[in-house]
Short mmCIF file of C-alpha atoms and ligand atoms in Angstrom, two decimals:
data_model
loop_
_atom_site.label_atom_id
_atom_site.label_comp_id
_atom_site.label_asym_id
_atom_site.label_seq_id
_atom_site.Cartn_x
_atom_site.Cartn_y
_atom_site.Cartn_z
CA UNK A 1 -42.34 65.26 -16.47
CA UNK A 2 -38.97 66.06 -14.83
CA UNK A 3 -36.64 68.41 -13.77
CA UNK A 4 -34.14 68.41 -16.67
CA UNK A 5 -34.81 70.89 -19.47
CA UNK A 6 -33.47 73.52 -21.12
CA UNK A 7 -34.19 77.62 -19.71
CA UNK A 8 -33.25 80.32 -21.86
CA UNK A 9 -30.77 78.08 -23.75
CA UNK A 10 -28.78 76.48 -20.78
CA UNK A 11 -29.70 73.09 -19.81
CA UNK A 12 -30.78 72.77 -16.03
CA UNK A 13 -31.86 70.80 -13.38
CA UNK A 14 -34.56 72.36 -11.69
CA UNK A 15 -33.64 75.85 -11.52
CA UNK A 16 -29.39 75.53 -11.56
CA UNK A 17 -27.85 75.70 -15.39
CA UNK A 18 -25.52 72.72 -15.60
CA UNK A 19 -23.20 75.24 -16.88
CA UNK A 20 -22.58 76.44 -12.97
CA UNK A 21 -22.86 72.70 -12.07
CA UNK A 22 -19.95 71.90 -14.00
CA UNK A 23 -17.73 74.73 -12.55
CA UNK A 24 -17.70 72.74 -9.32
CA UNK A 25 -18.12 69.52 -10.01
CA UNK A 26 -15.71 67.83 -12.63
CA UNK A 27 -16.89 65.24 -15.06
CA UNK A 28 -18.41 62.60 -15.39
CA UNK A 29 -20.77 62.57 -12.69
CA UNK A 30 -24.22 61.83 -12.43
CA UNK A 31 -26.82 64.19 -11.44
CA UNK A 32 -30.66 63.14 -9.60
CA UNK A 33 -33.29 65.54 -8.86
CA UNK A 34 -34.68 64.98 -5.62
CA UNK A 35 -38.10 66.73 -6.91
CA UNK A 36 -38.25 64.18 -10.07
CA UNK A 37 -37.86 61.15 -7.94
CA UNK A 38 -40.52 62.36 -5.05
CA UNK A 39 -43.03 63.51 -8.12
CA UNK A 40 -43.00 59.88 -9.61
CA UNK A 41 -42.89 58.08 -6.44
CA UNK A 42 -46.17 60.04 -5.49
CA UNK A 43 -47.64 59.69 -8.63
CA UNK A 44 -47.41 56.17 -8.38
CA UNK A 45 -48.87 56.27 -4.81
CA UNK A 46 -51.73 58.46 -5.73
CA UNK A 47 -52.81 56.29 -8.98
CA UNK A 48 -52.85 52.95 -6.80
CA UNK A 49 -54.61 54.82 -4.00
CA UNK A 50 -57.81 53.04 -3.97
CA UNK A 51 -55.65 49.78 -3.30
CA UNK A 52 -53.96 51.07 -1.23
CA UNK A 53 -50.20 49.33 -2.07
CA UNK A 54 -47.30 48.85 -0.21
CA UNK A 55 -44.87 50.02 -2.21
CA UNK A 56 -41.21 48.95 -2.32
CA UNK A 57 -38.82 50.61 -4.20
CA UNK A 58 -36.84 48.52 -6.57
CA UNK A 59 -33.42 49.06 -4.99
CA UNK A 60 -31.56 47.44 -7.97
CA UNK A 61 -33.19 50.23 -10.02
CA UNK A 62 -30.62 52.75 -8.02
CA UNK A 63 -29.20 51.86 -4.76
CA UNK A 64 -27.84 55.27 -3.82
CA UNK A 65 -28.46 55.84 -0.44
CA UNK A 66 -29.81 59.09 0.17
CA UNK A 67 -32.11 58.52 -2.82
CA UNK A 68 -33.36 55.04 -1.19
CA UNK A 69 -33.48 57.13 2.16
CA UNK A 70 -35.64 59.78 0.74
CA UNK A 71 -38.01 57.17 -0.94
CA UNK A 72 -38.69 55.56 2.53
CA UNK A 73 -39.30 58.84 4.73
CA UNK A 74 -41.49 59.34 2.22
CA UNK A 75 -43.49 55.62 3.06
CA UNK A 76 -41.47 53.20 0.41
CA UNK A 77 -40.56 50.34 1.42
CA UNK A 78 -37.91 48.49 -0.48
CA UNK A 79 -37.60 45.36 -3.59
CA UNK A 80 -33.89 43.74 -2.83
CA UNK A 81 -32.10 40.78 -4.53
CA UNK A 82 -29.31 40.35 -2.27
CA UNK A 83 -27.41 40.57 1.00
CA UNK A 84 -25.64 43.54 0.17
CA UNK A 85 -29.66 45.07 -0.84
CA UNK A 86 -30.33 44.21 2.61
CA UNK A 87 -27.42 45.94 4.10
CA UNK A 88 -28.08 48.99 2.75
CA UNK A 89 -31.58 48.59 2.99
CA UNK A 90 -31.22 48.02 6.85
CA UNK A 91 -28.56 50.96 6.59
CA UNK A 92 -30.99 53.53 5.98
CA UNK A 93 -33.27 52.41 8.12
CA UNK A 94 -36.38 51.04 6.38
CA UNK A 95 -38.33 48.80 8.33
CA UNK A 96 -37.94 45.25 7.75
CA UNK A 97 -42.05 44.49 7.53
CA UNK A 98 -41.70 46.67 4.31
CA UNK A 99 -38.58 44.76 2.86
CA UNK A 100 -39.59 42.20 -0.22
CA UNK A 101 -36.60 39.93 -1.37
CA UNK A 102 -36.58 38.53 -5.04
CA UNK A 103 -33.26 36.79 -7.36
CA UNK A 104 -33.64 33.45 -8.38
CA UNK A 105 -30.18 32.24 -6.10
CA UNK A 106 -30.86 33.81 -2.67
CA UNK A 107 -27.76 31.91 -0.55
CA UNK A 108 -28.42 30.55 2.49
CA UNK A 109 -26.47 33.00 4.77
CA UNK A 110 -28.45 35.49 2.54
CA UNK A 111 -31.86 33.81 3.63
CA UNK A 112 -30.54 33.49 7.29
CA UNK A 113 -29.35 37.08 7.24
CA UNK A 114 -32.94 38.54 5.86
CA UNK A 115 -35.31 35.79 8.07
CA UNK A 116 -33.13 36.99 11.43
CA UNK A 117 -34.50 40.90 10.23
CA UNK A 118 -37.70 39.23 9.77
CA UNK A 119 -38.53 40.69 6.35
CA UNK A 120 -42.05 41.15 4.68
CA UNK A 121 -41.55 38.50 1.90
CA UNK A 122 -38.84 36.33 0.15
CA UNK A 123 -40.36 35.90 -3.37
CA UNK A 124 -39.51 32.34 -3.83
CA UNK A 125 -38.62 31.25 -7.50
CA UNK A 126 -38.48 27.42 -7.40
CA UNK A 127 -39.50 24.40 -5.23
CA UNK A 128 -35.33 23.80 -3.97
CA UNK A 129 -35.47 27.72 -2.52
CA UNK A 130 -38.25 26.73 -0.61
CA UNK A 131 -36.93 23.91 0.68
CA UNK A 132 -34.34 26.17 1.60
CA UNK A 133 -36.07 28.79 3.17
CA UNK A 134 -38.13 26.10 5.18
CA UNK A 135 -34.77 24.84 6.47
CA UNK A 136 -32.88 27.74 7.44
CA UNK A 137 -36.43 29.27 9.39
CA UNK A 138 -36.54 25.84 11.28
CA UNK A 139 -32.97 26.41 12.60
CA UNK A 140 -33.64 29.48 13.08
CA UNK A 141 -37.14 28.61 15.14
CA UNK A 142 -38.89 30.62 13.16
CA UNK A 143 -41.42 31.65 10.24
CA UNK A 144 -40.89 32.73 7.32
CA UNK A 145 -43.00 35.13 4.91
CA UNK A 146 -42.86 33.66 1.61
CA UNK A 147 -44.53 34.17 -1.86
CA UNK A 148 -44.52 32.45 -4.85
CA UNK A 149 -43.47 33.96 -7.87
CA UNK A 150 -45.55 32.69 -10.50
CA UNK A 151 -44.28 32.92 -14.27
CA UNK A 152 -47.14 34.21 -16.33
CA UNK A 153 -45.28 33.15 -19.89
CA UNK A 154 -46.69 36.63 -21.28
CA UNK A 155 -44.59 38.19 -23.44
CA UNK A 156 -44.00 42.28 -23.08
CA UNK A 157 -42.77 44.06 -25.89
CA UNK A 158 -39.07 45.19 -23.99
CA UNK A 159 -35.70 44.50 -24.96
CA UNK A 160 -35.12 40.13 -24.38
CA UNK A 161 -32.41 40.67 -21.62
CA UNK A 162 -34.80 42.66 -19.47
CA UNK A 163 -38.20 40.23 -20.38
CA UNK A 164 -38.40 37.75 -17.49
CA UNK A 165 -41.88 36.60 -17.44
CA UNK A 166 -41.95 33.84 -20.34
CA UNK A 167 -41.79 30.01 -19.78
CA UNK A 168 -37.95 29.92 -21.50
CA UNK A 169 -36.52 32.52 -18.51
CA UNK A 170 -35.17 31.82 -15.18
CA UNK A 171 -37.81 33.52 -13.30
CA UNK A 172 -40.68 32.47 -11.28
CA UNK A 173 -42.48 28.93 -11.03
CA UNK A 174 -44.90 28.16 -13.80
CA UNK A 175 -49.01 27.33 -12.69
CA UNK A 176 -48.62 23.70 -12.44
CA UNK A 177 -45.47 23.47 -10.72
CA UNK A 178 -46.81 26.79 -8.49
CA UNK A 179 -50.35 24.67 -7.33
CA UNK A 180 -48.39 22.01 -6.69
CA UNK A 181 -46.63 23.85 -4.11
CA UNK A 182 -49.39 25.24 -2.27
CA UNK A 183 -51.90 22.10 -2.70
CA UNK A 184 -48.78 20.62 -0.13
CA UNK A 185 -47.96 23.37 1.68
CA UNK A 186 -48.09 21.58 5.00
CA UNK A 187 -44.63 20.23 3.70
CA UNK A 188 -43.40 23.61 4.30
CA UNK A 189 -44.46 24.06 8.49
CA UNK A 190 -41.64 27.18 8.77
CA UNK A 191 -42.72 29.13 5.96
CA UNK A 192 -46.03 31.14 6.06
CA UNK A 193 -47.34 30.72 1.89
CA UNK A 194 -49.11 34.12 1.75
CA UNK A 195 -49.19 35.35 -1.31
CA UNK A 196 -48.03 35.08 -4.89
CA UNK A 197 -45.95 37.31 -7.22
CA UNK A 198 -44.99 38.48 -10.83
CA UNK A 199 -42.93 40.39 -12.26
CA UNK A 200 -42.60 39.98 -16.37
CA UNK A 201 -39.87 42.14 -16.96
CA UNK A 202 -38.99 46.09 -17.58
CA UNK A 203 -39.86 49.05 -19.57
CA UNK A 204 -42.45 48.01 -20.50
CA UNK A 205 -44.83 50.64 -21.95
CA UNK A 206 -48.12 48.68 -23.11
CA UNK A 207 -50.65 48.16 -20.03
CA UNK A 208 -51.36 45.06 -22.17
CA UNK A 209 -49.19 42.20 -20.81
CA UNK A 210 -49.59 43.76 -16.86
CA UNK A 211 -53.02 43.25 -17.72
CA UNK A 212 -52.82 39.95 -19.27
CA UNK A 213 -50.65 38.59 -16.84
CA UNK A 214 -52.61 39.95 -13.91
CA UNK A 215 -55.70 38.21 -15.20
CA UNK A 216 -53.74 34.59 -15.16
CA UNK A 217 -52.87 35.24 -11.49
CA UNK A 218 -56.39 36.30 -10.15
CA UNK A 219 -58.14 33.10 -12.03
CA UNK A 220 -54.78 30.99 -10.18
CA UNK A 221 -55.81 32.76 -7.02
CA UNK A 222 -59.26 32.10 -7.32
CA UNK A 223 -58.59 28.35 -7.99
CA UNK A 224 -55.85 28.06 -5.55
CA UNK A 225 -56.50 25.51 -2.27
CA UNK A 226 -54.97 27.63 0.06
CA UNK A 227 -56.43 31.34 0.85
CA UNK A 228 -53.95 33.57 -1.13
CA UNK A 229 -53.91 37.10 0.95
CA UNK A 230 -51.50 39.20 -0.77
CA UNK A 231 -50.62 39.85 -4.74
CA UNK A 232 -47.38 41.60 -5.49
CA UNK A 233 -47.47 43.11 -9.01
CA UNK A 234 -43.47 43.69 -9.45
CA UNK A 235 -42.44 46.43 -11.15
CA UNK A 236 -41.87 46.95 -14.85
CA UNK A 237 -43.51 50.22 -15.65
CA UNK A 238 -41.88 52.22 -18.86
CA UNK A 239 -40.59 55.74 -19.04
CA UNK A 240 -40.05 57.53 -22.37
CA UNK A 241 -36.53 57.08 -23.50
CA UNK A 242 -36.75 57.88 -26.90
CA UNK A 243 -40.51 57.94 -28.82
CA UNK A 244 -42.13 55.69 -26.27
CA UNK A 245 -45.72 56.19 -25.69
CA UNK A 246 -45.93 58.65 -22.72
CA UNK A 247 -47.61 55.77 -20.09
CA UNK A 248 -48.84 57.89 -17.16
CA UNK A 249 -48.84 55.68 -13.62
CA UNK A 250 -53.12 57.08 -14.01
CA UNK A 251 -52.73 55.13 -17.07
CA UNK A 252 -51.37 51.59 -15.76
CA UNK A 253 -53.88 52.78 -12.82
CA UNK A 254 -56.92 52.94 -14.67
CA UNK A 255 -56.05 49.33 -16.82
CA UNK A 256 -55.53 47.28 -13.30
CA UNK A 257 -57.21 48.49 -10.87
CA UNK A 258 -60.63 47.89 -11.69
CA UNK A 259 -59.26 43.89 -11.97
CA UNK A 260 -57.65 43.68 -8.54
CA UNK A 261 -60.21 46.15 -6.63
CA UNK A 262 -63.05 44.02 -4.39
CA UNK A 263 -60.91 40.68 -4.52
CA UNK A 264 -59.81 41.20 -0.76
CA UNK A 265 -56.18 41.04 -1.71
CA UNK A 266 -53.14 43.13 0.31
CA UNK A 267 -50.94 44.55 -2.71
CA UNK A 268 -47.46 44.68 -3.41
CA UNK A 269 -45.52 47.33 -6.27
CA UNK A 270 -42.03 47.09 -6.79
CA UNK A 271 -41.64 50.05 -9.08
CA UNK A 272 -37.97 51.14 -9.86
CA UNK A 273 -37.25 52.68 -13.41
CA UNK A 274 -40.30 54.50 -13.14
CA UNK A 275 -39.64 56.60 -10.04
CA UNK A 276 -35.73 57.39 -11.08
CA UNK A 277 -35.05 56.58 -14.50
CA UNK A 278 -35.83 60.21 -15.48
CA UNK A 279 -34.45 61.17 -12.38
CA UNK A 280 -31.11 61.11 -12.92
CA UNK A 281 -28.09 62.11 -15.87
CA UNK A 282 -25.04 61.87 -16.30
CA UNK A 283 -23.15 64.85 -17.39
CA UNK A 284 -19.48 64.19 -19.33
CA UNK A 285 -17.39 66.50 -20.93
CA UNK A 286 -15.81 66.14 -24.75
CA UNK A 287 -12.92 65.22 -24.61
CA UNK A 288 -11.95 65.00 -28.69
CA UNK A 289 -13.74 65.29 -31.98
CA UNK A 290 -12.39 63.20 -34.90
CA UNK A 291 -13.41 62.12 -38.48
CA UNK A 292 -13.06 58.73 -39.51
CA UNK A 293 -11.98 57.87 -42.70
CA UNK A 294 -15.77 57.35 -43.77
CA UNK A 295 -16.06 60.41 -42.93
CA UNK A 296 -18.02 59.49 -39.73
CA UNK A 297 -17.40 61.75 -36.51
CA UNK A 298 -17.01 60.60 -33.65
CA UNK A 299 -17.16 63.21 -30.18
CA UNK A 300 -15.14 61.43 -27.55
CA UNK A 301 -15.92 62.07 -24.05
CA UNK A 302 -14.67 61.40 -20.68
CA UNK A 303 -17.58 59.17 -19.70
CA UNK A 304 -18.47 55.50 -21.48
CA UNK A 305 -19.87 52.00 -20.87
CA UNK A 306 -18.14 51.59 -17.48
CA UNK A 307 -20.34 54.46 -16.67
CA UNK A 308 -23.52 54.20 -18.21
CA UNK A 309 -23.44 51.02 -19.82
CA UNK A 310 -26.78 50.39 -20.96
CA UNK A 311 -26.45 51.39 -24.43
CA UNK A 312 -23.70 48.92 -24.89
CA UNK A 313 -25.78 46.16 -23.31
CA UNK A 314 -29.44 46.75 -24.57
CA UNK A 315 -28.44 48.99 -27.57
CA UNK A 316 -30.90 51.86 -25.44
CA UNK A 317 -31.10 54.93 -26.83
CA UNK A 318 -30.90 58.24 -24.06
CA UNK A 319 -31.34 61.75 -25.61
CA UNK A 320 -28.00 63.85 -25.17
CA UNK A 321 -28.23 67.37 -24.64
CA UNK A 322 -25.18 70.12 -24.50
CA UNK A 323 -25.57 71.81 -21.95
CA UNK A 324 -25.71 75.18 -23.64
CA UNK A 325 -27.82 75.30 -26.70
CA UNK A 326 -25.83 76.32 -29.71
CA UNK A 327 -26.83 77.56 -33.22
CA UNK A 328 -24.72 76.26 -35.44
CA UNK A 329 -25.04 73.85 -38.57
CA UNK A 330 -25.85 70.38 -37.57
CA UNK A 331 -23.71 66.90 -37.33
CA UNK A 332 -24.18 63.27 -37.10
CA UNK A 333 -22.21 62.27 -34.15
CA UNK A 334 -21.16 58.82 -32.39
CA UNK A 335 -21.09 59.51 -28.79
CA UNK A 336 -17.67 57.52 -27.71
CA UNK A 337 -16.47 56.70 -24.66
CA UNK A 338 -12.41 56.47 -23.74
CA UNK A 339 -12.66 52.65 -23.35
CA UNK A 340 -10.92 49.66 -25.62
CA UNK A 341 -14.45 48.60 -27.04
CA UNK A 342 -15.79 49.47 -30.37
CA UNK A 343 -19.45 48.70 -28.38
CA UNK A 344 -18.53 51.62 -26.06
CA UNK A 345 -21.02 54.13 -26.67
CA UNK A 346 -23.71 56.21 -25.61
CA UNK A 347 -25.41 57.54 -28.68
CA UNK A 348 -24.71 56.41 -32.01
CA UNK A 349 -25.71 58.50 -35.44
CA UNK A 350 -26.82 61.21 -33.29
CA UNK A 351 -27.78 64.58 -34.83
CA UNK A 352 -26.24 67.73 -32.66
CA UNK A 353 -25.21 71.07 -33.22
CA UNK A 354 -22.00 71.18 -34.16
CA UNK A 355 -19.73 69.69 -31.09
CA UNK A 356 -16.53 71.09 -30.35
CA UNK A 357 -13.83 69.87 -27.56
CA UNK A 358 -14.51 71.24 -23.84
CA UNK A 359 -18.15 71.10 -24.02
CA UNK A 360 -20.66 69.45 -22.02
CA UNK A 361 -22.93 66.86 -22.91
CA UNK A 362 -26.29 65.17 -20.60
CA UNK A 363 -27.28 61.89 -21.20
CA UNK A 364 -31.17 62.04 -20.38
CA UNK A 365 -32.67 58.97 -18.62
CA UNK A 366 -29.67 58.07 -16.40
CA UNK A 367 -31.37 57.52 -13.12
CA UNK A 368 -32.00 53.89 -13.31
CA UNK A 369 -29.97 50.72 -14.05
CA UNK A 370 -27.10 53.57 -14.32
CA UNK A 371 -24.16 54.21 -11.94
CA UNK A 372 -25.56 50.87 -10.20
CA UNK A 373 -24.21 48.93 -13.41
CA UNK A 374 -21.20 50.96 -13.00
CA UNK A 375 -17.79 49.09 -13.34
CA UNK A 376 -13.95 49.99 -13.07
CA UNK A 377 -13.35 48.38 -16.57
CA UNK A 378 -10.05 49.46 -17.59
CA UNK A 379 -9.49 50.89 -14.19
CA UNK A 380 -11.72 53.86 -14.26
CA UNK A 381 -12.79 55.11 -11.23
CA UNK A 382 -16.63 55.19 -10.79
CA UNK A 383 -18.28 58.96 -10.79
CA UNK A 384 -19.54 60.44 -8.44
CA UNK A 385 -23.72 60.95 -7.49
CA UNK A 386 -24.77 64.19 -7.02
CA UNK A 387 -28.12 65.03 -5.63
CA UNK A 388 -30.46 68.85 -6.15
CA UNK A 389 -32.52 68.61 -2.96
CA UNK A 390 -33.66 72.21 -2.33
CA UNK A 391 -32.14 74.09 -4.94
CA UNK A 392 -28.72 72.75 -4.05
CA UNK A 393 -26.42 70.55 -5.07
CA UNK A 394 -24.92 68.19 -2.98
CA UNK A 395 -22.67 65.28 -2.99
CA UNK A 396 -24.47 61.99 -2.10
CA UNK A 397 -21.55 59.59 -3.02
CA UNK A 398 -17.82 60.82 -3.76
CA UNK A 399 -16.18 60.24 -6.62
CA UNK A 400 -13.56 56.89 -6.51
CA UNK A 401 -10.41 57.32 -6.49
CA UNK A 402 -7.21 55.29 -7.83
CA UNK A 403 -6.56 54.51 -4.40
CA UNK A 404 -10.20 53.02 -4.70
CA UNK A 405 -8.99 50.91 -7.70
CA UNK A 406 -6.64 48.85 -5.75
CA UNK A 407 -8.45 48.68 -1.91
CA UNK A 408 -8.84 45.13 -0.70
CA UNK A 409 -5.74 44.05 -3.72
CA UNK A 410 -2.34 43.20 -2.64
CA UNK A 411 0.98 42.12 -4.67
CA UNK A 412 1.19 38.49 -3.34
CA UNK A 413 4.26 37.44 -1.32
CA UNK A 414 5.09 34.48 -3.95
CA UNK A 415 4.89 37.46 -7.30
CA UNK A 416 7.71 39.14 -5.62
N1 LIG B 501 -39.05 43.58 -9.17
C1 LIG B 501 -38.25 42.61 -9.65
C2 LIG B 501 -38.40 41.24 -9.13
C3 LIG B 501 -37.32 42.91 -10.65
O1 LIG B 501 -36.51 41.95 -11.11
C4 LIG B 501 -37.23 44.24 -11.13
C5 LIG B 501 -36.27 44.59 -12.19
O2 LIG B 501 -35.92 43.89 -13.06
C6 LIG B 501 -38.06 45.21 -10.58
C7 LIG B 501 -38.97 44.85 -9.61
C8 LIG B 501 -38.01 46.64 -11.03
O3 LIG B 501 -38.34 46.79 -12.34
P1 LIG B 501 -38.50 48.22 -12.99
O4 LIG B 501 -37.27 48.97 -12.70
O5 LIG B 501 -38.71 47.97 -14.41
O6 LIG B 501 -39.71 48.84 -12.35
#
């Protein structure tokens, strides 16, 4: 469930009609609901309960930071993959014992910069990041936390660019490679091997290949020479986009729980698109309706793939809503952004009531992997994120500017 349906015809988050939203705000922008993003966060704490997780918000999931704030009053910790994760991470003040750090090419002043905060874990994906890891800790005199992330080679049924736990991705270190490491890890005296970790990829909505990959890890545990205390499950959980099977966090609960329970192990989420991708919209206004000369009609609006730019990249389908409903004869509609790309869309072939220029469309399902994929492609300023926290809205990042567009850029002395 979450906070963005229609009431009495006008489409609202929580309790506000976007129609007032829009009066103050102008377009595009996106829009989170504090409530939705607390609701799934505890509903993921609550169905893990009996293991009791530490749970660290995937940060690349959304990275805005009042959202990331709320998430760790509220006990999250955080999932980075870079220096600039840990900056803002550190910036809102989560503690660094609850601060995981995956990406398969952590830099060294990265690794410096997160052993000095003395984070929970670096998940380590190969043998040379160890070595690394071992060698900035030593300089540094100190330990560091490390896991291994282990590649399970399952397969999920998710788009390719977002599967990362088969043998032909980047990710993780496969079994062999993985024992290897730990059957020597006295070659490693400034890293502490604690624990190992997966994470196969995202939106995925079978409990099938969590399940499957789990069991790989337990019997590698099991068989491993060095006591393995903690097991960090990654994230990956689906959220209904479209059709998708409505997985409840009870669900993925009830299917992996029972496998890890009694095995003595410390556990590790690192849930992202589950706790904001229905969080969040992003609200844009039509701009232009035009037929093509196949008769196809396109509504043009102010918002596009710099935006919102998944459904250029992963061909993802988000529900778009006016935000008034309207009875009128129905259209198939390409949703079209303003940008010089024929892939710059965010619904294609969509059925609407009849669109007209001037009104407002939501596209559902914009909380995750949204205004963080942002760009200023054909210099468009990024929108702003606007957060309902009780009953109000509020501005949690402004708007850029043109000014924006050009900070840090200068006409060089030789050009002129
Ligand atoms: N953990 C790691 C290592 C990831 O790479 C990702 C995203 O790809 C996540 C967690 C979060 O995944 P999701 O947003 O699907 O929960």
């Amino acid at each position: 469930m979450h906070e963005f349906q229609y009431k009495d015809g006008m489409f609202c988050c929580e309790e506000t009609p976007l129609a007032e939203i829009v009066k103050e705000h102008p377009t595009p922008f996106y829009l989170y609901s504090h409530k939705t993003v607390m609701d799934h966060f505890n509903k993921i704490k609550d169905a893990f309960k009996e293991l009791d997780p530490v749970i660290c918000f995937s940060m690349k999931s959304n990275s805005n930071l009042s959202i990331c704030k709320a998430l760790v009053n509220a006990g999250s910790g955080l999932d980075i993959v870079s220096g600039g994760e840990l900056y803002k991470a550190l910036k809102i003040g989560c503690p660094p014992e609850k601060i995981v750090y995956a990406s398969v090419g952590k830099t060294e002043e990265e690794i410096k910069a997160a052993i000095k905060k003395g984070i929970l874990f670096f998940n380590v994906e190969s043998t040379p990041e160890l070595i690394m890891i071992d060698t900035v800790a030593k300089g540094l005199k100190k330990k560091a936390r490390v896991t291994i992330r282990l590649n399970p080679d399952v397969k999920a049924d998710t788009h390719d660019y977002i599967t990362t736990g088969t043998k032909e991705k980047k990710f993780g270190i496969d079994f062999a490679s993985a024992e290897e490491i730990f059957d020597n890890a006295n070659k490693y005296p400034h890293v502490e091997l604690k624990g190992v970790h997966i994470h196969i990829g995202s939106q995925i909505t079978e409990t099938e290949p969590f399940v499957a990959s789990v069991k790989k890890v337990l019997d590698f545990i099991e068989k491993s020479s060095v006591q393995i205390e903690w097991l960090n499950l990654g994230g990956g959980f689906g959220i209904i986009y479209e059709e998708e099977p409505a997985r409840t966090a009870e669900e993925f609960a009830r299917a992996l729980v029972p496998l890890i329970k009694g095995k003595g192990l410390k556990l590790i989420m690192e849930p992202g698109r589950f706790i904001v991708g229905n969080s969040g919209i992003l609200v844009c206004k039509v701009l232009y309706v035009k037929t093509g000369a196949t008769g196809k009609k396109f509504a043009i609006v102010d918002a596009g793939m710099s935006d919102l730019i998944r459904p250029s990249l992963y061909e993802a389908y988000h529900r778009i809503c006016p935000i008034a409903e309207r009875k009128a004869k129905t259209f198939k509609y390409d949703i079209v952004g303003p940008i010089c790309e024929s892939g710059d869309y965010l619904a294609l072939d969509r059925e609407l009531p009849e669109v007209l220029a001037g009104d407002y469309l939501s596209v559902l399902g914009a909380g995750a992997y949204g205004y963080v994929m942002a760009s200023n492609y054909n210099s468009r300023p990024r929108p702003a994120e606007l957060l309902m926290i009780n009953g109000e809205v509020k501005v949690a990042r402004k708007a850029e500017t043109y000014k924006d567009l050009v900070k840090g850029e200068k006409i060089l002395r030789e050009i002129k």
